[in-house]
Short mmCIF file of C-alpha atoms in Angstrom, two decimals:
data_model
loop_
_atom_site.label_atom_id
_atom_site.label_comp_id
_atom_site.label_asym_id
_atom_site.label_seq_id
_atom_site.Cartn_x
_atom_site.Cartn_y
_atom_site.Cartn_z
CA UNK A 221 0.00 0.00 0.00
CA UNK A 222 1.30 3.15 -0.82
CA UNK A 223 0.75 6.69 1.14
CA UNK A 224 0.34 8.45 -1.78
CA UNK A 225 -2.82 5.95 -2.88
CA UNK A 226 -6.43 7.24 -2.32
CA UNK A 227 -6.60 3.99 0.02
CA UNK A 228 -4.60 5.70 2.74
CA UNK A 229 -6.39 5.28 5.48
CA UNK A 230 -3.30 8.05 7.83
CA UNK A 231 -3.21 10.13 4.93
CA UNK A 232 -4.97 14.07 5.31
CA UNK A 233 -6.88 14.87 2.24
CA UNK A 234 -5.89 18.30 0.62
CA UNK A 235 -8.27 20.82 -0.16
CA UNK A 236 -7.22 21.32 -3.92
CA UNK A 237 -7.79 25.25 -3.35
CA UNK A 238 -5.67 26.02 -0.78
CA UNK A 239 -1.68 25.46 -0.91
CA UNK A 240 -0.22 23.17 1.39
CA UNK A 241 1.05 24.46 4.45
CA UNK A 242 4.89 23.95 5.00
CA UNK A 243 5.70 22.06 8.54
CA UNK A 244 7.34 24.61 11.09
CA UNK A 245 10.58 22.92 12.76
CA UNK A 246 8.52 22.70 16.16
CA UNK A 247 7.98 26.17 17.18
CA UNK A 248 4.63 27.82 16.77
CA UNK A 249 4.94 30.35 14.26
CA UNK A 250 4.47 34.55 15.43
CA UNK A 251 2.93 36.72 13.24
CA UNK A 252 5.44 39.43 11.75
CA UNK A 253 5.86 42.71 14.25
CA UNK A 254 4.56 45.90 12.62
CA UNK A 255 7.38 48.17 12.44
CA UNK A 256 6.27 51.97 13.26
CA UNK A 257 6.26 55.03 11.72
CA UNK A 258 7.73 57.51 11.52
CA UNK A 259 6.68 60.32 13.76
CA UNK A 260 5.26 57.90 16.33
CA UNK A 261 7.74 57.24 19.68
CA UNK A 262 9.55 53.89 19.64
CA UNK A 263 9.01 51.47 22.91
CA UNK A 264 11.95 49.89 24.13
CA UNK A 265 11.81 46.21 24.29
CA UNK A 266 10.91 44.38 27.44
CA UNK A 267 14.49 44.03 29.57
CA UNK A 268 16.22 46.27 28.39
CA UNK A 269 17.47 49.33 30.77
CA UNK A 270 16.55 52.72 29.04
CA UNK A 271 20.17 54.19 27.74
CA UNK A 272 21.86 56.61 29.69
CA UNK A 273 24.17 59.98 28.95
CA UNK A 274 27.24 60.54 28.69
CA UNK A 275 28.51 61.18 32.00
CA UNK A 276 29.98 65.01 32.79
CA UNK A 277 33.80 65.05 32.93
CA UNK A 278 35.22 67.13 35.37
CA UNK A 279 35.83 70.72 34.50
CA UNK A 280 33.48 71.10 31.89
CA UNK A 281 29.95 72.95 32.38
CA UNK A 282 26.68 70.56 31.81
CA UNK A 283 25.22 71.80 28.85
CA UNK A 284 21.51 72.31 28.96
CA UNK A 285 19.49 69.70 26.72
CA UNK A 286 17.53 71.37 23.69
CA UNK A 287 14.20 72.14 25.14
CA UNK A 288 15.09 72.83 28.79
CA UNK A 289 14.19 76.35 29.99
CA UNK A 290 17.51 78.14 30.72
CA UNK A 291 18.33 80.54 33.40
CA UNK A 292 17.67 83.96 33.22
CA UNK A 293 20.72 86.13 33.09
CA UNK A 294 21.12 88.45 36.48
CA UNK A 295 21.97 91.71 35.46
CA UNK A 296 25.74 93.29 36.92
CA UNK A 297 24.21 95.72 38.59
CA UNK A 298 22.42 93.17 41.55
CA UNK A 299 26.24 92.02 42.57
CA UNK A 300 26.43 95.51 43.87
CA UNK A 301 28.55 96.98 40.73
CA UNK A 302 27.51 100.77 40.41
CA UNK A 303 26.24 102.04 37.04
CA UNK A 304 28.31 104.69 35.21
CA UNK A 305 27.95 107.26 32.91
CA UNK A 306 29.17 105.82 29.52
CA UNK A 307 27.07 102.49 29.76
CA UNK A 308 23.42 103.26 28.79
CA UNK A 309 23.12 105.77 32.16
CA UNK A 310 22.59 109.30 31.03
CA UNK A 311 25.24 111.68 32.82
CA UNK A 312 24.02 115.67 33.90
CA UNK A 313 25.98 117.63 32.93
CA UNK A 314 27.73 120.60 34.19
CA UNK A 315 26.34 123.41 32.34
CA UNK A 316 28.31 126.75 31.36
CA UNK A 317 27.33 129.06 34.08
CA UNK A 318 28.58 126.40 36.90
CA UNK A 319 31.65 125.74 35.16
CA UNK A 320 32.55 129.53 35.09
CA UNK A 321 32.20 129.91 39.08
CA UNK A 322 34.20 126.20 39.72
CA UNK A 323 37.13 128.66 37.69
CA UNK A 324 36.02 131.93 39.53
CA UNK A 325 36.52 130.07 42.78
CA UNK A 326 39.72 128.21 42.34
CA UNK A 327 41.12 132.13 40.59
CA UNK A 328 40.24 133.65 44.38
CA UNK A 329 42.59 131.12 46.15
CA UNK A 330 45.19 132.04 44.03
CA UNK A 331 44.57 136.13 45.06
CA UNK A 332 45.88 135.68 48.24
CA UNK A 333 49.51 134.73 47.74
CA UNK A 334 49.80 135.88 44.38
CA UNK A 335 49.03 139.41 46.39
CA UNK A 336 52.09 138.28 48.40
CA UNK A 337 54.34 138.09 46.02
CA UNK A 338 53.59 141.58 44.09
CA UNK A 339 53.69 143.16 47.75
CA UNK A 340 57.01 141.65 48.28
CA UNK A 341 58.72 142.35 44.75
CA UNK A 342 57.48 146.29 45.28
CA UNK A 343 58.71 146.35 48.89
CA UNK A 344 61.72 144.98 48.12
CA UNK A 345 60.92 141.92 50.44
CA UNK A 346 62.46 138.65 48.70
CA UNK A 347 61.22 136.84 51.89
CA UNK A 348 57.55 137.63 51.60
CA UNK A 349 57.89 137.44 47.78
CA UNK A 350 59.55 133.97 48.54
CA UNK A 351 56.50 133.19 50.61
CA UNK A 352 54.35 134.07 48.19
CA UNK A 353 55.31 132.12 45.89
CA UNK A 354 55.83 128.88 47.56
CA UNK A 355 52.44 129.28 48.61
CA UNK A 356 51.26 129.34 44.75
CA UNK A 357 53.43 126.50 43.95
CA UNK A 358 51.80 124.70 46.53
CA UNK A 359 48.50 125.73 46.20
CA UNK A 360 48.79 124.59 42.53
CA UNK A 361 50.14 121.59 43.10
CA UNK A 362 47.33 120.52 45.72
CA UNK A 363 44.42 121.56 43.15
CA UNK A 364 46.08 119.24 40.82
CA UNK A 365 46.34 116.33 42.83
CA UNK A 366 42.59 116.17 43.97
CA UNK A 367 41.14 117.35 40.71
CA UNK A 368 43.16 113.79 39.32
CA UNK A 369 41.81 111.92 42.31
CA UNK A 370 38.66 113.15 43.45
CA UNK A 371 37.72 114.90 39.84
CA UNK A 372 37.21 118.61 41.95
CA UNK A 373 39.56 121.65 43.02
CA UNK A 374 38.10 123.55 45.76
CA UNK A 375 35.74 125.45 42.87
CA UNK A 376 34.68 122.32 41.71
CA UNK A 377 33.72 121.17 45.62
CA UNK A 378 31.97 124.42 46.01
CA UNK A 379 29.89 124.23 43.07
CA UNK A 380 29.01 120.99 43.00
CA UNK A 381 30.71 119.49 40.10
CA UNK A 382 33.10 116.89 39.25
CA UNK A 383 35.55 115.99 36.60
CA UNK A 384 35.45 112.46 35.22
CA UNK A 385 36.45 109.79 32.08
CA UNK A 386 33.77 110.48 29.62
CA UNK A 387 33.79 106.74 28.73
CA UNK A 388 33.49 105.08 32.40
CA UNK A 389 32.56 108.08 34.77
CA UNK A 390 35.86 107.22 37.10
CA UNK A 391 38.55 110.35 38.26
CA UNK A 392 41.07 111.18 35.37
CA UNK A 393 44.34 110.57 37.57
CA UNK A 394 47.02 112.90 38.15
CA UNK A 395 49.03 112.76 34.97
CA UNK A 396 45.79 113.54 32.90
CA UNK A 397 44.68 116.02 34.82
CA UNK A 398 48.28 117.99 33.86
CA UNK A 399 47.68 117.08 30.55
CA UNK A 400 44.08 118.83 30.66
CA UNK A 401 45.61 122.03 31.91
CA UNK A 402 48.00 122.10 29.45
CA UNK A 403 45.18 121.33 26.75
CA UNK A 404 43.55 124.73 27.89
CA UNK A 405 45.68 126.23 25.78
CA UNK A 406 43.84 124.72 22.32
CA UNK A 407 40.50 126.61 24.20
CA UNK A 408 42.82 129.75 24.68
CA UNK A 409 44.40 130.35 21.40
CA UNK A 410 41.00 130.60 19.02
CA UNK A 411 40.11 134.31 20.46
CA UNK A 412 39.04 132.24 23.88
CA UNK A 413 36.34 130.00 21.67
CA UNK A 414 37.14 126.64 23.57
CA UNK A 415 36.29 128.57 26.64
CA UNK A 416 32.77 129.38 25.34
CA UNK A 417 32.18 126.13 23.62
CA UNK A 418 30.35 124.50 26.69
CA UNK A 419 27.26 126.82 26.77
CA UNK A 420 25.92 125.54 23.39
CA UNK A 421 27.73 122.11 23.33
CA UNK A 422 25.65 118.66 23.72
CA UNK A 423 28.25 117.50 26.43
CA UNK A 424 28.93 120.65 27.86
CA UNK A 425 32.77 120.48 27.08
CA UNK A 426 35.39 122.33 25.93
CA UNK A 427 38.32 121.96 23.25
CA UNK A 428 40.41 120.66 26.14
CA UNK A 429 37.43 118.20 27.27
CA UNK A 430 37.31 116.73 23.47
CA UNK A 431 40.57 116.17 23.31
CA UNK A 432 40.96 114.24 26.65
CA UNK A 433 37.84 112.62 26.64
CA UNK A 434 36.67 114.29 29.64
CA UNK A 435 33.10 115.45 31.09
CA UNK A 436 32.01 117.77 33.91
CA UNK A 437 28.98 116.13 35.66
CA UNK A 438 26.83 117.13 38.57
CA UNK A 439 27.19 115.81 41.96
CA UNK A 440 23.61 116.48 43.14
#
């Protein structure tokens, strides 16, 4: 008897309309996994440990991921850093009137021993002329050195004004401030002009100021 006879007795009969179906090798077969689109998240298969970042090496700042709000930015000012004139802050400035008594005022402490010394050259008194004009040297010297450091002479004090850097607000020194005096001379030699110049100039300064980037300001 042969298997292939219609006498089989163990033999399946095929439906002729349907193909045969090809043995597995003992496994059940799965039905094939949809793969996903794109645009749709991806699950992780079952057991296995979601992937982690790089860790941060020493030394270097953590990045912030795209998408993570970031810090606002504290402005310089709320370490306790004063704002200056130069760096958005609107300086007052000295206008010409109070920049005519500062001079007025600093002239008068020069009357005294400049008096001393004409008294003394007409009297015939080297010592009081002497006197005299030690005290001018002096007196010269000391307006310099505070109008560097502090940015006023004692007509600047009185008035209520102050020389400063145009570009950061901060005393001159005492080297520019010698410099300065000796930059009067550019407001001297044009028939006085550079003298005038601050009464109808935006920054209220003269030929002198321009050319050492200097301001008078207001102290109050």
């Amino acid at each position: 008897m042969s298997f292939g006879s219609p006498n089989n007795p163990y033999e399946k009969p095929q439906n002729p309309q349907q193909p045969p179906q090809q043995p597995g090798y003992g496994y059940p077969q799965q039905p094939p996994q949809q793969q996903p689109g794109y645009g749709y998240p991806q699950q992780a298969p079952q057991g296995v440990p979601p992937q982690q970042g790089y860790p941060q090496q020493p030394g270097y700042p953590q990045q912030p991921g795209y998408g993570y709000p970031q810090a606002p930015q504290v402005p310089a000012s709320a370490y306790g850093y004063p704002q200056q004139p130069g760096y958005g802050m609107q300086p007052s400035y000295a206008n010409w009137g109070q920049r005519f008594l500062g001079t007025l005022v600093d002239g008068l402490a020069f009357l005294v021993p400049y008096v001393l010394v004409i008294v003394g050259a007409n009297a015939k008194m080297a010592f009081l002329s002497l006197l005299g004009g030690l005290a001018l040297l002096g007196l010269a010297i000391y307006q310099l050195i505070i109008e560097g450091k502090k940015g006023q002479t004692l007509g600047k004090q009185a008035l209520g004004i102050r020389l400063v850097r145009e570009i950061d607000g901060q005393p001159i020194g005492v080297g520019m401030a010698f410099v300065r005096r000796l930059a009067h001379f550019l407001d001297s030699i044009a028939c006085y002009l550079g003298w005038l110049w601050p009464a109808w100039d935006a920054k209220r300064q003269t030929f002198a100021d321009k050319v050492c980037s200097t301001i008078v300001i207001r102290t109050n």
